[in-house]
PDB file of C-alpha atoms in Angstrom:
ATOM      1  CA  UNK A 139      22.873  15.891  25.876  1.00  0.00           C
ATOM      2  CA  UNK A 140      23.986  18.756  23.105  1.00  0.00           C
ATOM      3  CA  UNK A 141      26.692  21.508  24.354  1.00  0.00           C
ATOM      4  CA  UNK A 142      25.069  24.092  25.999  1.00  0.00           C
ATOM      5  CA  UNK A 143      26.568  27.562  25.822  1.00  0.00           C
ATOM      6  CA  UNK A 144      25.844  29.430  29.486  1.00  0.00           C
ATOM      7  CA  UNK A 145      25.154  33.414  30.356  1.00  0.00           C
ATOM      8  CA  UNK A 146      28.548  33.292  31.567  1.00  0.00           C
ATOM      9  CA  UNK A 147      29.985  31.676  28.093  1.00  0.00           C
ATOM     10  CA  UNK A 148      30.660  28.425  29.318  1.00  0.00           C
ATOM     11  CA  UNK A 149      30.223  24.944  28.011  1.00  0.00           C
ATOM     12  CA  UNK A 150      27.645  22.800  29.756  1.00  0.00           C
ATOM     13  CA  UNK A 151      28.244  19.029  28.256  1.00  0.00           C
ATOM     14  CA  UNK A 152      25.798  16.664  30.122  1.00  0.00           C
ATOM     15  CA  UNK A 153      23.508  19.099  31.602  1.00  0.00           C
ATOM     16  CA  UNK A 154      20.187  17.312  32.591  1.00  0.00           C
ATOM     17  CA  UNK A 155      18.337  20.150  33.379  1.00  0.00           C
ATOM     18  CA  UNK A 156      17.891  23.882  32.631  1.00  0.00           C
ATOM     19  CA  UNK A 157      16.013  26.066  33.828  1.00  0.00           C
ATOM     20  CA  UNK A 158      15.885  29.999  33.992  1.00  0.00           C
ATOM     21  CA  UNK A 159      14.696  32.871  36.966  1.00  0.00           C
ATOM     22  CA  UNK A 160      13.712  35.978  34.553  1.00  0.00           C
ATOM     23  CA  UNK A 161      13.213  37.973  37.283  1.00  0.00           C
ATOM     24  CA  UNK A 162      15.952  37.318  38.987  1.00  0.00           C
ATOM     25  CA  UNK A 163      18.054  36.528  36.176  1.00  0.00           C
ATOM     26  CA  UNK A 164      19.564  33.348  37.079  1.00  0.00           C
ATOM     27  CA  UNK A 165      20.274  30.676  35.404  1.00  0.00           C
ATOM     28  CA  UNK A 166      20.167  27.019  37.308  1.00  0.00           C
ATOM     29  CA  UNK A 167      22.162  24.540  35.515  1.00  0.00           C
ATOM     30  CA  UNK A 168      22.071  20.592  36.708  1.00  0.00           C
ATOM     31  CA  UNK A 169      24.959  18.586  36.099  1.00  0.00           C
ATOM     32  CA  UNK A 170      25.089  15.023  36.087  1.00  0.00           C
ATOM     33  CA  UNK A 171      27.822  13.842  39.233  1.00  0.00           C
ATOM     34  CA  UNK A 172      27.996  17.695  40.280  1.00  0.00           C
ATOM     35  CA  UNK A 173      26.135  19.868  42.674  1.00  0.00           C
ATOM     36  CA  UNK A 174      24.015  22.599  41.117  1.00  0.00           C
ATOM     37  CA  UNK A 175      25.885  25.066  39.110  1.00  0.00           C
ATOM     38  CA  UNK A 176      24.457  28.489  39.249  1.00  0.00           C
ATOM     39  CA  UNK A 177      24.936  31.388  36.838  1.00  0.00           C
ATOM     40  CA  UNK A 178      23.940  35.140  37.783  1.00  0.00           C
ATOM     41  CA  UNK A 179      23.050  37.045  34.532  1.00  0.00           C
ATOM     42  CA  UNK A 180      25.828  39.826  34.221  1.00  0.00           C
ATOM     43  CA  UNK A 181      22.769  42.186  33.291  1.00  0.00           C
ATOM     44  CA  UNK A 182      22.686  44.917  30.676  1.00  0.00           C
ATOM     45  CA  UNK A 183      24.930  45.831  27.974  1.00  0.00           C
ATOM     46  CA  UNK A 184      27.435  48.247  28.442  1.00  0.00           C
ATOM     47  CA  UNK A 185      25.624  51.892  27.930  1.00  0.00           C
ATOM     48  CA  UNK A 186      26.616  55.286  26.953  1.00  0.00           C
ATOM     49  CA  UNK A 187      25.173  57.628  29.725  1.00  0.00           C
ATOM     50  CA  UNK A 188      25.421  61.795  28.371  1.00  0.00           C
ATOM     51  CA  UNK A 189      25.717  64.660  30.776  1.00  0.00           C
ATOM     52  CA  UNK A 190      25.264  68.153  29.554  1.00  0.00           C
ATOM     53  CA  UNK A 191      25.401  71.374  31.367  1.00  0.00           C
ATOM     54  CA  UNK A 192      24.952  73.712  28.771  1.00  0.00           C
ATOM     55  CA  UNK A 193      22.366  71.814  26.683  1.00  0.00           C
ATOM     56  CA  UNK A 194      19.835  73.605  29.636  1.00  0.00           C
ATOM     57  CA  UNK A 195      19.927  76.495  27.225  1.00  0.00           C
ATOM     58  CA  UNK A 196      19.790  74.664  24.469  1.00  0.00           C
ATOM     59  CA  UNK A 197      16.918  72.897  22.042  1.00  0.00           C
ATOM     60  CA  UNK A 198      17.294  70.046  24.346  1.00  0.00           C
ATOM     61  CA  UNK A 199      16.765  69.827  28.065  1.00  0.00           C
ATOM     62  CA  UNK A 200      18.623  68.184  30.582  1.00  0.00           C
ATOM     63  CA  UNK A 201      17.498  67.082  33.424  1.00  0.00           C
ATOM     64  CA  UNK A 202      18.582  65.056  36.704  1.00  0.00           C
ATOM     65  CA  UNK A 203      15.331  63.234  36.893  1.00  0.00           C
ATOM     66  CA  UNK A 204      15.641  61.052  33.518  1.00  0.00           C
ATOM     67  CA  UNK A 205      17.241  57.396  34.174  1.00  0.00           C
ATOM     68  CA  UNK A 206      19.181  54.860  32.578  1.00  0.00           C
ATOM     69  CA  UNK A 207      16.746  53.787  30.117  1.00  0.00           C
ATOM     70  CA  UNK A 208      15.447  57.495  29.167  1.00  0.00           C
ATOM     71  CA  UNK A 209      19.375  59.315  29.150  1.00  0.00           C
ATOM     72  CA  UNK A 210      20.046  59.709  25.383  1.00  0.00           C
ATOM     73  CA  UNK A 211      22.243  62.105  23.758  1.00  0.00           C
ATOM     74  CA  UNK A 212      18.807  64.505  23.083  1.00  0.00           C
ATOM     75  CA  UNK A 213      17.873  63.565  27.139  1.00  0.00           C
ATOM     76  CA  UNK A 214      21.244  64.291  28.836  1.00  0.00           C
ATOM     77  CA  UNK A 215      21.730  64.205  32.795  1.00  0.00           C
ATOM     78  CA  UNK A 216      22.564  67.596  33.928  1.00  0.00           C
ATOM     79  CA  UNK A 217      25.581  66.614  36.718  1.00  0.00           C
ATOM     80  CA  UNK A 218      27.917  63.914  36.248  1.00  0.00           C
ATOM     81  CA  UNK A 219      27.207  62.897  40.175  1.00  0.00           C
ATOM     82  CA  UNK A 220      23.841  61.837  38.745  1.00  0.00           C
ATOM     83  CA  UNK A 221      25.051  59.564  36.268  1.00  0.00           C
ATOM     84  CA  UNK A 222      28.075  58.252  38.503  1.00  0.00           C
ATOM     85  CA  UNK A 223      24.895  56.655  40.456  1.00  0.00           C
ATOM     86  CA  UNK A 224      23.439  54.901  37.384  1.00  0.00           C
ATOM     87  CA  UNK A 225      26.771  53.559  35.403  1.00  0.00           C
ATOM     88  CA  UNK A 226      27.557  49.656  35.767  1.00  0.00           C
ATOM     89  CA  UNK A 227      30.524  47.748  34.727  1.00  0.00           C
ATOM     90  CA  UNK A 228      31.367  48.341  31.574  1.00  0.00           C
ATOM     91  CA  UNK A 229      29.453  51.816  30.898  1.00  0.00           C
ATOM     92  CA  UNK A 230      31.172  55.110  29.714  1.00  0.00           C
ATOM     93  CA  UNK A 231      29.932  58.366  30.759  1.00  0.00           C
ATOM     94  CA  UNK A 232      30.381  61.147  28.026  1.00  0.00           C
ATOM     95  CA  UNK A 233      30.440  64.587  29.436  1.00  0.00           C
ATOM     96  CA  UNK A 234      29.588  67.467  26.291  1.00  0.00           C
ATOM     97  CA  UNK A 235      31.292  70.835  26.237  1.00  0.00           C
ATOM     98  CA  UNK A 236      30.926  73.027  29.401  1.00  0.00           C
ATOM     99  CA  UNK A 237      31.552  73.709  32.873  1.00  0.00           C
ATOM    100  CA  UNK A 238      30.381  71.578  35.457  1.00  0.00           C
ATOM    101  CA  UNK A 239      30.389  72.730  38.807  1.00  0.00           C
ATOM    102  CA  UNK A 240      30.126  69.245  41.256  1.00  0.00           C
ATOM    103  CA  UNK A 241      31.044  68.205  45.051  1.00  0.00           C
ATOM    104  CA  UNK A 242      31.691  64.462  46.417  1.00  0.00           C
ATOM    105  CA  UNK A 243      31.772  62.731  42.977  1.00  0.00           C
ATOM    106  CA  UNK A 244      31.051  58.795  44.110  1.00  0.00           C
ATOM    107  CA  UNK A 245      30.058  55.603  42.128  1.00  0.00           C
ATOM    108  CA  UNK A 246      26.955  53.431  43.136  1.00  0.00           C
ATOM    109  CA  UNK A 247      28.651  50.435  41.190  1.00  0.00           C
ATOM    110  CA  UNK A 248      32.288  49.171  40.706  1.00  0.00           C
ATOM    111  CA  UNK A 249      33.512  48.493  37.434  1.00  0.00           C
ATOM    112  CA  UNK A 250      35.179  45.218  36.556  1.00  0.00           C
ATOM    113  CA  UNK A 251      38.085  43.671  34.826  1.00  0.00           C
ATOM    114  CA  UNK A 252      38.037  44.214  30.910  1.00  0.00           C
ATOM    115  CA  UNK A 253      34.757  46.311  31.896  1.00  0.00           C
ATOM    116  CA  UNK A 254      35.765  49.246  33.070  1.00  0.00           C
ATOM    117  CA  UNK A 255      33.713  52.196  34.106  1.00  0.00           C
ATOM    118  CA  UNK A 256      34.547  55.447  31.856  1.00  0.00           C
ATOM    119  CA  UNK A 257      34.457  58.607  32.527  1.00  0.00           C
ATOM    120  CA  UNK A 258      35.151  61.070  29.471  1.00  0.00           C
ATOM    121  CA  UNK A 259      34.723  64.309  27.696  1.00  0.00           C
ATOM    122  CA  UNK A 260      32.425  64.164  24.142  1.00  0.00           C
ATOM    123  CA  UNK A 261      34.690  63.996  21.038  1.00  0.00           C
ATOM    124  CA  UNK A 262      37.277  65.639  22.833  1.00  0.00           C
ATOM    125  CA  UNK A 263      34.777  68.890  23.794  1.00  0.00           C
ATOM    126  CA  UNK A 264      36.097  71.108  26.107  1.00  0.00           C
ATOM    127  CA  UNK A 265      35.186  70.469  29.489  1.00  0.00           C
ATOM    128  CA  UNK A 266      36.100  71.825  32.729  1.00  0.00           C
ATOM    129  CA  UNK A 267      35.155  70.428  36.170  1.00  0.00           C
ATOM    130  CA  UNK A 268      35.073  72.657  39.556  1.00  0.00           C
ATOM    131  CA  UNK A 269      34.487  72.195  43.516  1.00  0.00           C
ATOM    132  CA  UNK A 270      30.422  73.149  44.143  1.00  0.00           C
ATOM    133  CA  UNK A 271      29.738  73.129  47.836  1.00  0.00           C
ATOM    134  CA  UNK A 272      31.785  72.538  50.998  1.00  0.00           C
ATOM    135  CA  UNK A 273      33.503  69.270  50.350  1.00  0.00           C
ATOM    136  CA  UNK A 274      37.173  69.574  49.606  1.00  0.00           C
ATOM    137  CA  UNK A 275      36.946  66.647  46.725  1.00  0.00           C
ATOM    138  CA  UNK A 276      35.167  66.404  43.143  1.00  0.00           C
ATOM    139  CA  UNK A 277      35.750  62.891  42.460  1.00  0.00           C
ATOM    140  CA  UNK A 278      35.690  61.345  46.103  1.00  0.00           C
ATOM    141  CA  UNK A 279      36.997  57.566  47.002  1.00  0.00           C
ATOM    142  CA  UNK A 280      36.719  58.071  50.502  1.00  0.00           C
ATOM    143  CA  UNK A 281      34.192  55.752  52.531  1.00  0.00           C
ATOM    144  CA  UNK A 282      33.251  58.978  54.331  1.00  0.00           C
ATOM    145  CA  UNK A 283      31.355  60.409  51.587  1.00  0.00           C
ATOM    146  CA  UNK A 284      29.609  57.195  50.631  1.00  0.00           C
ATOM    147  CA  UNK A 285      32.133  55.565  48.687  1.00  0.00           C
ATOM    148  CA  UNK A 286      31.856  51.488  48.977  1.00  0.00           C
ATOM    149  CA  UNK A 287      35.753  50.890  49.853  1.00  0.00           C
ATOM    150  CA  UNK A 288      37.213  48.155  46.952  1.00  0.00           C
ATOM    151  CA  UNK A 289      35.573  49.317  43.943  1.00  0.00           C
ATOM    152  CA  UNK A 290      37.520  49.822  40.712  1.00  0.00           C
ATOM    153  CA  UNK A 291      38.850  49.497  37.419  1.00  0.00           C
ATOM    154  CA  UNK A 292      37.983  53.157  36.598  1.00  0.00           C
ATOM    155  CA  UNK A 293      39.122  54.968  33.992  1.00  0.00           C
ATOM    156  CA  UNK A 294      39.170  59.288  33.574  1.00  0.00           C
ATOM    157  CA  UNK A 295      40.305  61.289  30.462  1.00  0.00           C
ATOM    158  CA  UNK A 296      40.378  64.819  28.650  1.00  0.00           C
ATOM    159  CA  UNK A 297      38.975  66.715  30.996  1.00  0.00           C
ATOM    160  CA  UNK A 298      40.006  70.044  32.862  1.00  0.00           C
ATOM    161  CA  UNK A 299      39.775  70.049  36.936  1.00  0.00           C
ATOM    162  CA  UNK A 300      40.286  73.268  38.760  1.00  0.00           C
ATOM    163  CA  UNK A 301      39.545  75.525  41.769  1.00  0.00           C
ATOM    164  CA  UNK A 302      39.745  72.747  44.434  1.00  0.00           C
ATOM    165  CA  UNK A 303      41.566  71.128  47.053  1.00  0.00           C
ATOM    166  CA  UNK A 304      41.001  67.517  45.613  1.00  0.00           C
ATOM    167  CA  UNK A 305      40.687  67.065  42.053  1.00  0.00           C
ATOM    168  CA  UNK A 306      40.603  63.231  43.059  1.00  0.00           C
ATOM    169  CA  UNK A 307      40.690  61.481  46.972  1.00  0.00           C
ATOM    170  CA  UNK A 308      41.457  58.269  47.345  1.00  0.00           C
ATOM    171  CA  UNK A 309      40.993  57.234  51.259  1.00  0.00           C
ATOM    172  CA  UNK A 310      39.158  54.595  53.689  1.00  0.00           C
ATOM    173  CA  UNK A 311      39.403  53.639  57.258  1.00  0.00           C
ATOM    174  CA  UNK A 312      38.988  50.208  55.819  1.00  0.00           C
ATOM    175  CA  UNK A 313      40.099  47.636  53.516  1.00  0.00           C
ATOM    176  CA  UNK A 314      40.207  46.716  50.619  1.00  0.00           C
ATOM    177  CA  UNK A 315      41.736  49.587  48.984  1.00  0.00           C
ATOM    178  CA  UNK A 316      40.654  51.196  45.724  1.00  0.00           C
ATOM    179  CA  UNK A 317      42.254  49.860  42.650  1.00  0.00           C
ATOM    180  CA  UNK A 318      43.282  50.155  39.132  1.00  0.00           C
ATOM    181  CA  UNK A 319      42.750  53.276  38.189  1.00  0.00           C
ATOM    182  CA  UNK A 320      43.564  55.280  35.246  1.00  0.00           C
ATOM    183  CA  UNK A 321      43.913  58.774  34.964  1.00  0.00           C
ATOM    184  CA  UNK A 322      44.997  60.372  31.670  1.00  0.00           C
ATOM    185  CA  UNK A 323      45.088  63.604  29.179  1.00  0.00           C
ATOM    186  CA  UNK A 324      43.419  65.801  32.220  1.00  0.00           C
ATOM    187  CA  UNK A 325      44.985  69.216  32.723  1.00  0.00           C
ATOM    188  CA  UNK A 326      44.868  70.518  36.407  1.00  0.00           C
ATOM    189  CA  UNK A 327      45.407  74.062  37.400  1.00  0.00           C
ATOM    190  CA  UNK A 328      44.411  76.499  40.396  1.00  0.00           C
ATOM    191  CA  UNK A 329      44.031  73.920  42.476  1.00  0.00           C
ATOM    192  CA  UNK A 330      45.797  72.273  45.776  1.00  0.00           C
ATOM    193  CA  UNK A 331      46.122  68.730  44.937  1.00  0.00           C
ATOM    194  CA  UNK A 332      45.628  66.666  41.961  1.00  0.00           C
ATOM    195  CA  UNK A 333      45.512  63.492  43.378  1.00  0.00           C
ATOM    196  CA  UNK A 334      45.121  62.717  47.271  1.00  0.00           C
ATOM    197  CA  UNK A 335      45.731  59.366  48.633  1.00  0.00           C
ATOM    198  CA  UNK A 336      45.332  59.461  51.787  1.00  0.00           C
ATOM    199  CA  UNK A 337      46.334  56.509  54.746  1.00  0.00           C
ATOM    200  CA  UNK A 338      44.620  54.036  55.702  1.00  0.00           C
ATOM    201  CA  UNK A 339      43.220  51.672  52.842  1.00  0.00           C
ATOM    202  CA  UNK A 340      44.674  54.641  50.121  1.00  0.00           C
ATOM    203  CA  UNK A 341      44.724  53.222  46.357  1.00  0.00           C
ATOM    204  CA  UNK A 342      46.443  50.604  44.602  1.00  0.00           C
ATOM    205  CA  UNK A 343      47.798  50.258  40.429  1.00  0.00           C
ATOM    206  CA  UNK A 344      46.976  53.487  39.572  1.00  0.00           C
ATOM    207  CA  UNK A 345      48.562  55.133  36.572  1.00  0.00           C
ATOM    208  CA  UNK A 346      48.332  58.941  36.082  1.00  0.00           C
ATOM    209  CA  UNK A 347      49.109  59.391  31.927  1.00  0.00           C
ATOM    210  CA  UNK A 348      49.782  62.262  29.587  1.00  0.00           C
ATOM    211  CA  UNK A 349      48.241  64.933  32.401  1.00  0.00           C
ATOM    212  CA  UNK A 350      49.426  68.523  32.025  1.00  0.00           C
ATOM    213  CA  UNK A 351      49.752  70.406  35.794  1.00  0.00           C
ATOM    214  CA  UNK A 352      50.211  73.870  36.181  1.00  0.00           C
ATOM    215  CA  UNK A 353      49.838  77.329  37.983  1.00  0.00           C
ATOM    216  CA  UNK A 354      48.697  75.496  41.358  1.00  0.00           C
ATOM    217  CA  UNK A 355      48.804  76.392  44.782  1.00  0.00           C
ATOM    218  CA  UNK A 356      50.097  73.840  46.899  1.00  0.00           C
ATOM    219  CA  UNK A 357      50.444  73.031  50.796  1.00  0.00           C
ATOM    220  CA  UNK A 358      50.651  69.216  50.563  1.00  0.00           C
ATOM    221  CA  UNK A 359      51.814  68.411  47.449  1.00  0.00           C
ATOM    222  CA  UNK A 360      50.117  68.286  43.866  1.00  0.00           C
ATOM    223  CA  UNK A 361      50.137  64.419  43.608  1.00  0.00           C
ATOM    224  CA  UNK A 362      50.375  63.727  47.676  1.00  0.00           C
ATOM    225  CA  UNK A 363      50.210  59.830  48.232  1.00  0.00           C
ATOM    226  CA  UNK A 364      51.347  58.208  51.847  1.00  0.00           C
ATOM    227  CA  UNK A 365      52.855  55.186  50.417  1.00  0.00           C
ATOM    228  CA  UNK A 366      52.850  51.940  52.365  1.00  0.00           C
ATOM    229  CA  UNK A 367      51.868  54.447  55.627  1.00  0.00           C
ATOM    230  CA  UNK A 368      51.186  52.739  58.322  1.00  0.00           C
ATOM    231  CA  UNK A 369      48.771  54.671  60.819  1.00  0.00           C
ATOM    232  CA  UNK A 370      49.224  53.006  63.770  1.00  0.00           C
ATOM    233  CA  UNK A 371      45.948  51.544  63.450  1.00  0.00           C
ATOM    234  CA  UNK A 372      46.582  48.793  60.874  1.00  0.00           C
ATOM    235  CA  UNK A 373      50.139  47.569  59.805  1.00  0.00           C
ATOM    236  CA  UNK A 374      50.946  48.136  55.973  1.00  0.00           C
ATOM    237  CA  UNK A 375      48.508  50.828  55.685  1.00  0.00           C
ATOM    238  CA  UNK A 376      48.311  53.473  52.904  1.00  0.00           C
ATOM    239  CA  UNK A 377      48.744  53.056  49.062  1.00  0.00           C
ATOM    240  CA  UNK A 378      50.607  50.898  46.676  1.00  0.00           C
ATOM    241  CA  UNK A 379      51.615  50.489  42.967  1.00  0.00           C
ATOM    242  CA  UNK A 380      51.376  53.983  41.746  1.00  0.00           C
ATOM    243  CA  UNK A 381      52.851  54.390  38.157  1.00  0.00           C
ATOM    244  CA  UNK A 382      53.461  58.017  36.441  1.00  0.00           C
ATOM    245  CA  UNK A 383      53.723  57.727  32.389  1.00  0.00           C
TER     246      UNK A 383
END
């Protein structure tokens, strides 16, 4: 038989037989002297996914009810929670000029190795992010709030946070913790606490980069992490591999 190339990019070279699940995008590959080798489509390409506050007064609409095939630069989501539910692997979320006022940030879907998930102001527009509502956390990695505990390779940058108590949590009861993480060019002021990690499962190989802090309150600590804390509920608790550039 010819070299096949696979979903996946492999090499199939004595594949006698092929055949493909559209619907459930799978790809069943028969290989002479091996079992069944099966290949899950990885799904769409990587999208750009706009959010725009402001644009509600503008000649274009946004709106919370438009989905991943409809968002467009002219058909914007109006909160960045909203589009933190639609983003896969891969994706980057571009956040126009404004000020968005959101509680209990969390992501439906992880990203992945080499395809990170992206969070990001427009060009570099000026965007500032405050505490709506009675959570204590805009972007929340905590199982409590509906966080899956494990997901990551995330990446934030040039934004403002302010007027919160948690500009980012990272906590779970469980394991595994979140991981890899970047955090850079965000400028945090009048608030409590940059960056929370709490016990428990906590965060691991996260790098805060090029982030400007200033005029903050503070009761626990800007950047409070409980490193390697162990609760007295599960040995080598808390987080792990935290890098400051």
């Amino acid at each position: 038989y010819d070299p096949i190339v696979l979903k996946d990019g492999g090499l199939c070279l004595d594949c006698s037989d092929i055949d493909y699940n559209a619907v459930d995008k799978i790809v069943n590959v028969h290989v002479t002297g091996f079992s069944e080798y099966t290949v899950v489509e990885t799904g769409e390409a990587p999208k750009i996914i706009y959010v725009d506050v402001d644009s509600i007064n503008g000649v274009n609409l946004c709106s919370d009810t438009y989905d991943r095939n409809t968002n467009d630069i002219e058909h914007p989501f109006c909160s960045i929670k909203k589009a933190a539910q639609l983003v896969l692997a891969g994706d980057t979320i571009q956040i126009r000029t404004g000020i968005y006022t959101e509680v209990g940030i969390t992501f439906a879907n992880s990203g992945q190795p080499g395809a990170p998930i992206t969070v990001q102001s427009y060009n570099n527009e000026d965007v500032i992010i405050q505490r709506g509502g009675l959570s204590n956390r805009i972007f929340s990695f905590y199982d409590a709030d509906g966080q899956t505990p494990g997901f990551g390779n995330y990446i934030f940058r040039n934004f403002k946070m302010t007027n919160t108590d948690d500009a980012f949590y990272f906590g779970s009861d469980t394991f595994p913790r979140f991981h890899d993480i970047l955090i850079e060019n965000i400028e945090f002021y009048n608030l409590n606490s940059a960056i929370s990690a709490g016990q428990n499962g906590g965060v691991e190989r996260l790098v805060v980069r090029n982030c400007l802090v200033h005029d903050n309150y503070d009761n626990d600590g800007i950047f409070n992490f409980k490193i390697n804390e162990d609760n007295l509920v599960t040995t080598g608790s808390g987080s792990r591999d935290i890098v400051f550039i």
